[in-house]
Each structure stands twice: as C-alpha cells, then as structure tokens.
CSV table of C-alpha atoms in Angstrom, one decimal:
chain,number,residue,atom,x,y,z
A,264,UNK,CA,0.0,0.0,0.0
A,265,UNK,CA,1.5,3.4,-0.9
A,266,UNK,CA,2.2,6.0,1.8
A,267,UNK,CA,-0.7,8.2,0.8
A,268,UNK,CA,-3.3,5.4,1.2
A,269,UNK,CA,-1.7,4.4,4.5
A,270,UNK,CA,-2.1,8.0,5.7
A,271,UNK,CA,-5.7,8.1,4.6
A,272,UNK,CA,-6.4,4.8,6.4
A,273,UNK,CA,-4.7,6.0,9.4
A,274,UNK,CA,-6.8,9.2,9.5
A,275,UNK,CA,-9.9,7.0,9.1
A,276,UNK,CA,-8.9,5.0,12.1
A,277,UNK,CA,-8.2,8.1,14.1
A,278,UNK,CA,-11.6,9.5,13.2
A,279,UNK,CA,-13.3,6.2,14.1
A,280,UNK,CA,-11.6,6.0,17.5
A,281,UNK,CA,-12.5,9.6,18.2
A,282,UNK,CA,-16.2,9.0,17.5
A,283,UNK,CA,-16.5,11.0,14.2
A,284,UNK,CA,-18.7,13.9,15.1
A,285,UNK,CA,-21.8,14.5,13.0
A,286,UNK,CA,-21.3,17.6,11.5
A,287,UNK,CA,-30.1,12.6,-10.6
A,288,UNK,CA,-32.2,5.5,-17.1
A,289,UNK,CA,-30.1,5.0,-19.8
A,290,UNK,CA,-30.6,1.9,-22.0
A,291,UNK,CA,-29.7,-1.3,-20.2
A,292,UNK,CA,-26.5,-2.9,-21.2
A,293,UNK,CA,-25.0,-6.2,-20.0
A,294,UNK,CA,-22.4,-6.0,-17.2
A,295,UNK,CA,-18.9,-7.2,-17.6
A,296,UNK,CA,-17.8,-10.5,-16.0
A,297,UNK,CA,-14.6,-10.9,-14.0
A,298,UNK,CA,-11.5,-11.3,-16.1
A,299,UNK,CA,-9.8,-13.4,-13.4
A,300,UNK,CA,-10.9,-16.9,-12.2
A,301,UNK,CA,-13.9,-16.6,-9.9
A,302,UNK,CA,-13.0,-16.7,-6.2
A,303,UNK,CA,-13.9,-19.8,-4.2
A,304,UNK,CA,-17.1,-19.6,-2.1
A,305,UNK,CA,-16.9,-20.0,1.6
A,306,UNK,CA,-20.0,-20.8,3.7
A,307,UNK,CA,-23.5,-21.7,2.8
A,308,UNK,CA,-25.9,-19.4,1.0
A,309,UNK,CA,-28.6,-18.0,3.2
A,310,UNK,CA,-32.3,-17.4,2.5
A,311,UNK,CA,-33.6,-14.4,0.7
A,312,UNK,CA,-34.1,-11.2,2.7
A,313,UNK,CA,-37.0,-8.9,2.4
A,314,UNK,CA,-36.9,-5.1,2.7
A,315,UNK,CA,-39.7,-2.5,2.1
A,316,UNK,CA,-38.5,-1.7,-1.4
A,317,UNK,CA,-36.2,-4.5,-2.4
A,318,UNK,CA,-35.6,-8.3,-2.3
A,319,UNK,CA,-32.1,-9.6,-1.5
A,320,UNK,CA,-31.3,-13.0,-3.2
A,321,UNK,CA,-28.2,-14.9,-2.0
A,322,UNK,CA,-25.6,-15.6,-4.7
A,323,UNK,CA,-22.1,-17.0,-5.1
A,324,UNK,CA,-19.2,-14.6,-4.9
A,325,UNK,CA,-18.3,-15.6,-8.5
A,326,UNK,CA,-21.4,-13.5,-9.6
A,327,UNK,CA,-19.7,-10.2,-8.5
A,328,UNK,CA,-18.0,-8.5,-11.5
A,329,UNK,CA,-14.4,-7.6,-10.8
A,330,UNK,CA,-14.3,-9.0,-7.3
A,331,UNK,CA,-10.7,-10.2,-7.8
A,332,UNK,CA,-9.4,-7.0,-9.3
A,333,UNK,CA,-10.7,-4.3,-6.9
A,334,UNK,CA,-8.1,-2.5,-4.8
A,335,UNK,CA,-9.9,-3.4,-1.6
A,336,UNK,CA,-7.4,-1.5,0.6
A,337,UNK,CA,-8.8,1.7,-0.8
A,338,UNK,CA,-12.4,0.6,0.1
A,339,UNK,CA,-11.3,-0.3,3.6
A,340,UNK,CA,-11.1,3.4,4.5
A,341,UNK,CA,-14.9,3.5,4.1
A,342,UNK,CA,-15.2,0.2,6.0
A,343,UNK,CA,-13.3,1.6,8.9
A,344,UNK,CA,-15.2,4.9,8.9
A,345,UNK,CA,-18.4,2.9,8.8
A,346,UNK,CA,-17.5,1.4,12.1
A,347,UNK,CA,-17.9,4.8,13.9
A,348,UNK,CA,-21.7,4.3,13.6
A,349,UNK,CA,-22.3,0.8,12.3
A,350,UNK,CA,-25.7,-0.8,11.9
A,351,UNK,CA,-26.5,-3.6,14.3
A,352,UNK,CA,-25.5,-6.4,11.9
A,353,UNK,CA,-22.1,-4.9,11.1
A,354,UNK,CA,-21.1,-3.8,14.6
A,355,UNK,CA,-19.9,-7.3,15.8
A,356,UNK,CA,-17.4,-7.3,12.9
A,357,UNK,CA,-15.9,-3.9,13.5
A,358,UNK,CA,-13.0,-5.1,15.6
A,359,UNK,CA,-11.8,-7.4,12.8
A,360,UNK,CA,-12.4,-4.6,10.2
A,361,UNK,CA,-10.1,-2.3,12.1
A,362,UNK,CA,-7.5,-5.1,12.5
A,363,UNK,CA,-7.5,-5.6,8.7
A,364,UNK,CA,-7.1,-1.8,7.9
A,365,UNK,CA,-3.5,-2.2,6.9
A,366,UNK,CA,-3.7,-5.8,5.6
A,367,UNK,CA,-3.0,-6.8,2.0
A,368,UNK,CA,-6.0,-6.8,-0.4
A,369,UNK,CA,-5.9,-10.6,-0.7
A,370,UNK,CA,-6.3,-10.9,3.1
A,371,UNK,CA,-9.2,-8.5,3.1
A,372,UNK,CA,-10.8,-10.4,0.2
A,373,UNK,CA,-10.5,-13.7,2.1
A,374,UNK,CA,-12.0,-12.2,5.2
A,375,UNK,CA,-15.0,-10.8,3.2
A,376,UNK,CA,-15.6,-14.3,1.8
A,377,UNK,CA,-15.4,-15.9,5.2
A,378,UNK,CA,-17.6,-13.4,7.1
A,379,UNK,CA,-20.0,-11.9,4.5
A,380,UNK,CA,-22.6,-13.3,2.2
A,381,UNK,CA,-23.4,-11.5,-1.1
A,382,UNK,CA,-27.0,-10.8,-1.8
A,383,UNK,CA,-28.1,-9.6,-5.3
A,384,UNK,CA,-30.4,-6.6,-4.7
A,385,UNK,CA,-33.6,-6.7,-6.9
A,386,UNK,CA,-36.7,-4.6,-7.0
A,387,UNK,CA,-39.8,-6.3,-5.6
A,388,UNK,CA,-41.1,-6.5,-9.3
A,389,UNK,CA,-37.9,-8.5,-10.2
A,390,UNK,CA,-35.5,-6.3,-12.2
A,391,UNK,CA,-32.0,-6.3,-10.8
A,392,UNK,CA,-30.7,-3.4,-12.9
A,393,UNK,CA,-31.2,0.2,-12.0
A,394,UNK,CA,-29.4,3.6,-12.4
A,395,UNK,CA,-26.2,5.1,-11.0
A,396,UNK,CA,-25.6,8.8,-10.8
A,397,UNK,CA,-22.9,10.7,-8.9
A,398,UNK,CA,-22.4,13.7,-6.7
A,399,UNK,CA,-19.4,15.5,-5.2
A,400,UNK,CA,-18.3,18.2,-2.8
A,401,UNK,CA,-17.8,21.5,-4.7
A,402,UNK,CA,-15.3,24.2,-3.7
A,403,UNK,CA,-16.1,27.9,-4.2
A,404,UNK,CA,-14.7,31.3,-3.3
A,405,UNK,CA,-17.0,33.3,-1.0
A,406,UNK,CA,-17.0,36.4,1.1
A,407,UNK,CA,-18.3,36.8,4.7
A,408,UNK,CA,-20.0,40.1,3.7
A,409,UNK,CA,-21.9,40.9,0.5
A,410,UNK,CA,-19.8,42.8,-2.1
A,411,UNK,CA,-20.4,44.3,-5.5
A,412,UNK,CA,-19.5,40.9,-7.0
A,413,UNK,CA,-20.7,38.5,-4.3
A,414,UNK,CA,-24.4,39.0,-3.9
A,415,UNK,CA,-25.8,35.4,-3.5
A,416,UNK,CA,-26.3,34.3,0.1
A,417,UNK,CA,-26.1,30.9,1.7
A,418,UNK,CA,-28.3,30.6,4.7
A,419,UNK,CA,-28.4,28.9,8.0
A,420,UNK,CA,-31.7,27.3,9.1
A,421,UNK,CA,-34.2,30.1,9.7
A,422,UNK,CA,-36.0,30.5,13.0
A,423,UNK,CA,-39.4,28.9,13.0
A,424,UNK,CA,-38.6,26.2,10.4
A,425,UNK,CA,-40.5,23.1,11.4
A,426,UNK,CA,-39.1,19.7,10.3
A,427,UNK,CA,-41.2,17.9,7.7
A,428,UNK,CA,-43.5,20.9,7.3
A,429,UNK,CA,-43.3,22.8,3.9
A,430,UNK,CA,-41.8,26.2,4.2
A,431,UNK,CA,-41.6,28.9,1.5
A,432,UNK,CA,-40.6,27.8,-2.0
A,433,UNK,CA,-37.4,29.0,-3.7
A,434,UNK,CA,-39.4,31.6,-5.6
A,435,UNK,CA,-41.1,32.8,-2.4
A,436,UNK,CA,-37.8,33.0,-0.6
A,437,UNK,CA,-36.5,35.3,-3.4
A,438,UNK,CA,-39.6,37.5,-3.6
A,439,UNK,CA,-41.7,37.5,-0.4
A,440,UNK,CA,-40.8,40.1,2.2
A,441,UNK,CA,-41.9,37.8,5.1
A,442,UNK,CA,-39.6,35.0,3.8
A,443,UNK,CA,-36.7,37.4,3.5
A,444,UNK,CA,-37.3,38.8,7.0
A,445,UNK,CA,-37.1,35.3,8.4
A,446,UNK,CA,-33.7,34.8,6.8
A,447,UNK,CA,-32.2,38.2,7.6
A,448,UNK,CA,-29.1,37.7,9.7
A,449,UNK,CA,-28.9,34.0,8.9
A,450,UNK,CA,-26.4,34.5,6.1
A,451,UNK,CA,-23.3,32.3,6.3
A,452,UNK,CA,-21.5,33.7,3.3
A,453,UNK,CA,-22.0,35.2,-0.1
A,454,UNK,CA,-21.2,33.7,-3.6
A,455,UNK,CA,-20.7,35.4,-6.9
A,456,UNK,CA,-22.8,33.0,-9.1
A,457,UNK,CA,-26.4,31.9,-8.4
A,458,UNK,CA,-25.7,28.7,-10.3
A,459,UNK,CA,-22.9,27.9,-7.9
A,460,UNK,CA,-25.3,28.4,-5.0
A,461,UNK,CA,-27.8,26.2,-6.7
A,462,UNK,CA,-25.2,23.5,-7.2
A,463,UNK,CA,-24.5,23.6,-3.4
A,464,UNK,CA,-28.2,23.1,-2.8
A,465,UNK,CA,-28.3,20.1,-5.2
A,466,UNK,CA,-25.1,18.5,-3.9
A,467,UNK,CA,-26.0,19.2,-0.3
A,468,UNK,CA,-22.7,20.4,1.0
A,469,UNK,CA,-19.4,22.0,-0.1
A,470,UNK,CA,-16.3,23.8,0.8
A,471,UNK,CA,-15.9,27.6,0.8
A,472,UNK,CA,-12.7,29.5,0.5
A,473,UNK,CA,-14.0,32.5,2.5
A,474,UNK,CA,-12.5,36.0,2.5
A,475,UNK,CA,-13.3,37.4,6.0
A,476,UNK,CA,-14.1,41.0,6.8
A,477,UNK,CA,-10.5,41.7,7.7
A,478,UNK,CA,-9.2,40.3,4.4
A,479,UNK,CA,-7.9,37.0,5.7
A,480,UNK,CA,-8.9,33.7,4.1
A,481,UNK,CA,-9.8,30.3,5.4
A,482,UNK,CA,-11.4,27.1,4.2
A,483,UNK,CA,-14.6,26.0,5.8
A,484,UNK,CA,-17.3,23.4,5.0
A,485,UNK,CA,-21.0,24.2,4.6
A,486,UNK,CA,-22.9,21.0,5.5
A,487,UNK,CA,-26.5,20.1,4.9
A,488,UNK,CA,-28.7,21.3,7.8
A,489,UNK,CA,-32.3,21.3,6.6
A,490,UNK,CA,-34.5,22.0,3.6
A,491,UNK,CA,-37.8,23.9,3.0
A,492,UNK,CA,-39.5,20.5,2.5
A,493,UNK,CA,-40.5,21.4,-1.0
A,494,UNK,CA,-40.2,18.8,-3.8
A,495,UNK,CA,-37.0,18.6,-5.7
A,496,UNK,CA,-37.3,19.3,-9.5
A,497,UNK,CA,-34.5,18.7,-12.0
A,498,UNK,CA,-33.1,21.9,-13.6
A,499,UNK,CA,-31.8,19.9,-16.4
A,500,UNK,CA,-35.2,18.5,-17.2
A,501,UNK,CA,-36.6,22.1,-17.1
A,502,UNK,CA,-34.0,23.2,-19.5
A,503,UNK,CA,-34.9,20.4,-21.8
A,504,UNK,CA,-38.5,21.4,-21.6
A,505,UNK,CA,-37.5,24.9,-22.7
A,506,UNK,CA,-35.9,23.6,-25.9
A,507,UNK,CA,-32.3,23.5,-24.7
A,508,UNK,CA,-30.5,20.8,-26.7
A,509,UNK,CA,-27.3,20.5,-24.6
A,510,UNK,CA,-27.9,20.0,-20.9
A,511,UNK,CA,-25.9,16.8,-20.2
A,512,UNK,CA,-22.9,18.3,-18.5
A,513,UNK,CA,-23.8,20.0,-15.2
A,514,UNK,CA,-23.2,22.8,-14.5
A,515,UNK,CA,-21.2,23.9,-17.6
A,516,UNK,CA,-24.1,23.6,-20.0
A,517,UNK,CA,-26.4,25.4,-17.5
A,518,UNK,CA,-24.0,28.3,-17.2
A,519,UNK,CA,-23.7,28.5,-21.0
A,520,UNK,CA,-27.6,28.7,-21.2
A,521,UNK,CA,-27.6,31.4,-18.5
A,522,UNK,CA,-25.0,33.4,-20.4
A,523,UNK,CA,-27.3,33.2,-23.5
A,524,UNK,CA,-30.5,33.9,-21.6
A,525,UNK,CA,-29.6,36.2,-18.7
A,526,UNK,CA,-33.2,37.5,-18.5
A,527,UNK,CA,-34.4,34.0,-17.5
A,528,UNK,CA,-32.1,33.2,-14.7
A,529,UNK,CA,-34.8,33.5,-12.1
A,530,UNK,CA,-37.1,31.2,-14.1
A,531,UNK,CA,-34.4,28.6,-14.2
A,532,UNK,CA,-33.7,28.8,-10.4
A,533,UNK,CA,-37.4,28.8,-9.5
A,534,UNK,CA,-38.0,25.6,-11.6
A,535,UNK,CA,-36.6,23.8,-8.5
A,536,UNK,CA,-38.7,24.7,-5.5
A,537,UNK,CA,-36.4,22.9,-3.0
A,538,UNK,CA,-34.1,25.1,-1.0
A,539,UNK,CA,-31.3,23.9,1.3
A,540,UNK,CA,-30.0,25.5,4.5
A,541,UNK,CA,-26.5,24.9,5.8
A,542,UNK,CA,-24.4,24.9,8.8
A,543,UNK,CA,-20.8,26.0,8.8
A,544,UNK,CA,-18.1,23.6,10.0
A,545,UNK,CA,-14.4,24.1,10.7
A,546,UNK,CA,-12.0,21.9,8.8
A,547,UNK,CA,-9.2,20.3,10.7
A,548,UNK,CA,-6.6,18.0,9.1
A,549,UNK,CA,-8.8,14.9,9.5
A,550,UNK,CA,-11.9,16.6,8.3
A,551,UNK,CA,-10.1,18.0,5.2
A,552,UNK,CA,-8.9,14.6,4.2
A,553,UNK,CA,-12.5,13.2,4.2
A,554,UNK,CA,-15.7,14.1,2.5
A,555,UNK,CA,-18.7,15.7,4.2
A,556,UNK,CA,-20.7,13.7,6.8
A,557,UNK,CA,-23.4,11.7,5.1
A,558,UNK,CA,-26.8,10.7,6.4
A,559,UNK,CA,-25.3,7.8,8.3
A,560,UNK,CA,-23.4,10.2,10.4
A,561,UNK,CA,-19.9,9.4,9.2
A,562,UNK,CA,-17.6,11.2,6.7
A,563,UNK,CA,-18.0,10.1,3.1
A,564,UNK,CA,-15.0,8.5,1.3
A,565,UNK,CA,-14.3,9.5,-2.2
A,566,UNK,CA,-15.0,6.7,-4.7
A,567,UNK,CA,-16.2,4.4,-1.9
A,568,UNK,CA,-19.4,5.9,-0.4
A,569,UNK,CA,-22.8,5.8,-2.0
A,570,UNK,CA,-26.2,7.4,-1.3
A,571,UNK,CA,-29.0,4.9,-1.3
A,572,UNK,CA,-32.7,4.5,-0.6
A,573,UNK,CA,-32.6,3.4,3.0
A,574,UNK,CA,-35.8,1.4,2.5
A,575,UNK,CA,-33.8,-0.8,0.1
A,576,UNK,CA,-30.4,-0.8,1.7
A,577,UNK,CA,-29.7,0.1,5.4
A,578,UNK,CA,-27.1,2.6,6.2
A,579,UNK,CA,-23.7,1.0,6.9
A,580,UNK,CA,-24.2,-1.9,4.5
A,581,UNK,CA,-21.1,-2.9,2.5
A,582,UNK,CA,-22.2,-3.1,-1.1
A,583,UNK,CA,-20.6,-4.4,-4.3
A,584,UNK,CA,-21.3,-1.9,-7.0
A,585,UNK,CA,-21.0,-2.7,-10.8
A,586,UNK,CA,-21.8,-0.2,-13.5
A,587,UNK,CA,-20.4,-0.8,-17.0
A,588,UNK,CA,-20.3,2.9,-18.0
A,589,UNK,CA,-20.3,4.2,-20.6
A,590,UNK,CA,-18.8,7.2,-18.9
A,591,UNK,CA,-17.2,5.7,-15.8
A,592,UNK,CA,-17.0,1.9,-15.7
A,593,UNK,CA,-17.0,0.7,-12.1
A,594,UNK,CA,-16.8,-2.6,-10.2
A,595,UNK,CA,-15.9,-2.1,-6.6
A,596,UNK,CA,-16.5,-2.2,-2.9
A,597,UNK,CA,-18.5,0.7,-1.5
A,598,UNK,CA,-20.5,1.4,1.6
A,599,UNK,CA,-24.1,2.8,1.9
A,600,UNK,CA,-23.6,5.9,3.9
A,601,UNK,CA,-25.8,8.7,2.6
A,602,UNK,CA,-29.2,9.4,1.0
A,603,UNK,CA,-30.8,12.0,-1.2
A,604,UNK,CA,-34.3,13.2,-2.2
A,605,UNK,CA,-33.8,11.9,-5.8
A,606,UNK,CA,-32.3,8.6,-4.7
A,607,UNK,CA,-35.4,6.4,-4.6
A,608,UNK,CA,-35.8,2.7,-5.5
A,609,UNK,CA,-34.4,-0.7,-5.0
A,610,UNK,CA,-31.4,-0.6,-7.4
A,611,UNK,CA,-30.5,3.1,-7.2
A,612,UNK,CA,-27.3,4.8,-6.0
A,613,UNK,CA,-25.5,8.1,-6.0
A,614,UNK,CA,-21.8,7.6,-6.2
A,615,UNK,CA,-19.7,10.1,-4.1
A,616,UNK,CA,-16.9,11.1,-6.5
A,617,UNK,CA,-14.9,13.3,-4.0
A,618,UNK,CA,-14.1,17.0,-3.6
A,619,UNK,CA,-13.2,19.7,-6.1
A,620,UNK,CA,-13.4,20.4,-9.8
A,621,UNK,CA,-12.0,17.0,-11.0
A,622,UNK,CA,-14.5,15.1,-8.9
A,623,UNK,CA,-17.2,17.4,-10.3
A,624,UNK,CA,-16.3,16.5,-13.9
A,625,UNK,CA,-16.5,12.8,-13.0
A,626,UNK,CA,-19.9,13.3,-11.3
A,627,UNK,CA,-21.3,15.2,-14.2
A,628,UNK,CA,-20.6,12.2,-16.6
A,629,UNK,CA,-22.2,9.5,-14.5
A,630,UNK,CA,-25.7,8.5,-15.5
A,631,UNK,CA,-25.6,4.8,-16.3
A,632,UNK,CA,-26.9,1.3,-15.6
A,633,UNK,CA,-26.3,-0.2,-12.2
A,634,UNK,CA,-26.3,-3.5,-10.4
A,635,UNK,CA,-25.8,-3.9,-6.6
A,636,UNK,CA,-25.0,-6.7,-4.2
A,637,UNK,CA,-25.4,-6.2,-0.4
A,638,UNK,CA,-22.5,-7.9,1.5
A,639,UNK,CA,-24.3,-9.0,4.7
A,640,UNK,CA,-22.8,-10.8,7.7
A,641,UNK,CA,-23.3,-14.6,7.7
C-alpha cells in the first residue's frame, strides 16, 4: 500500500476511534464479467431477505463482476469509517475490520468471503438493474459580507422552520418580504454566481474559501442542515422542456444557457422549489482529508461511499457496485452511507466522487446502468 493510502487509512482509524462527530435510465447494457478466475465460495448461501423496497437474493461470490481486481485496501477506508456508527448487523465485525485496515487486499478479500454473504439486490417486481448517478463536494470562493460581485447568500436554518412541514418555495424565498425577513441575519457567506449556489443546494454540501471581513482567508465546510421541505425538481429537465439541446454536462451547460439567456435566470432557479439550508463547520486535518458527513453520520469516502434509498439498503451496509459505464466503468466495494431526495428505488445509488473540480467532472458524466449486491454478515 502506498504512503498516501496508508495515511488516509490512518486518518480514518483516528476519526473512528475519536467517534467521528456528525457535523439525478439510460438503455440497459450487459455488465462485464470478471476477467480473473472466480473466487472460491466460503460458507452456505442464506435465504432471501425482504426489505420495504427490495428483495435480496443470495448468490455466489463468483457473480460479482471484478471482485478479484478491486483495490480493496482503498475501500477499507470507508469500511473503517463505517464502524464509527455501524448498523446492528455490522457492529460485531468492526474489531476485525479495524485489525485488517493495513492488511493486504488478498487478506481483506479472504475475510470478506469468510464473514460476509453477497445478496443480489432486486426490485420487488424482479429487475436487478437500476441507475447510477454521482455527486461531489464543490469548492467555491466566497465572502463573509456581501460585495459588488458576491451577492448570492447561503443561509443557516431560519428560525421557525418546522421539520417535515413545507416552508416557502425557492421563488417565495427570493420574492416575499416575510420570507426574506425570516432569513435576515442568517447568512453564512456570499457567492458570486447563483448557479454555484444552486449547485451547493443540489449537492447538499461543499467547501468555501472564505474571505473574511479583515481580508484573511480560510477554508470551511458548509454542511446540509435542513430543507424547506418542498419537492426537488431537475433543472436539467426544465432546460430540456424549454428547448435547450445541450444539458448533459452540469453545470457547464447550464451556465452557458444562462449566459445566452440572462433575463431568464430566475425562471431557471425557481424551476426547482427545493431550498437547502446549511451549517458552517471548521476543517481540521482529518476533516479536510475526508468528504462531508453523510446521512449515516460518518464522513464520506471519495469513490467508496454511495447514497441509497434506506428502504432498500440500510445505512452502513457494505455493497458491491457494478456499473459498465459508458462514462465511468465501475466494479468495486462501496458502503451505503448517505441518501438524497432523488435517490429512490431498490437498485438506485448516487456515487460520491470526491471533492473539487476534478470530482465534479466525474460526477457530471455518470448516469448509467447499475447492479448492486449487499454484503451482509453470515
């Protein structure tokens, strides 16, 4: 294992021991089969497991595409992080998971086959293929006070917001005096581009390089705190309905449309009524090396954490993910550690690509077929 990966694993172990504080279907195509000989199977197959939105069918390890080729030691960062808040089934295995943090991939693979049983995840209607999308943690420049260039606020949760009760829509927040009064003084920071702010709302979190009132700069994280409980609507779908022919690459295509249609920016923004409120978090060395905290309550691991429908897959479940592309072919160990309003269904996942512009370019390309296998304790 190279030094960088050892350092990341070490940070994950430190975060686990410290308790880890909580802080959008393309045509189906066949999935690739493993190029190496299938691994031997250890232990009997169990019975099928039922969940509110999915059926889990036990299968042999040889069904998992690419199981012999994955760099499991990279996935172990997410496995260790998972043990900060494991589900009841995974918790008894966490001591062994930590002990294997610096082991070779073949040792980790052997342990998985001894201790876990793969279950193919299917919809209750039968299909075992679904859709994979991706998200990331953007990084933007911001100011602590509004300026001539930075005029778009990011807000904390307003006073009087009641969980699970609809609040003002995005259009009402922008136009109604009473909504603006409720948010006055709740500004965290100010951005220069309303599409960047919308991206933060869609991604759910991000990092800000903030220029403070005294001119100093520091990096902070803005994490998801709440929403206005209004429905999420796809801006890309709205653009398509308006006749835009190129909306596949978010946000570049959207910004290009805005540049060509500056008088319609508000229409575009208001097409998505959902609005997100944030909380500011400091970034220490451990926090900066990890992604934002997901719905499970642990930091997300780039390339190894997914958002799921928790009625299909419980948080904290190790999952084998296989997606043949065409944009980003994947076959790897991931952990279900987050959720999202658009992540609904049995075989549905959102792949956390990481932090920054490079991760954003990956995330923008992923909208492809998916198969999932839950790796459940025997």
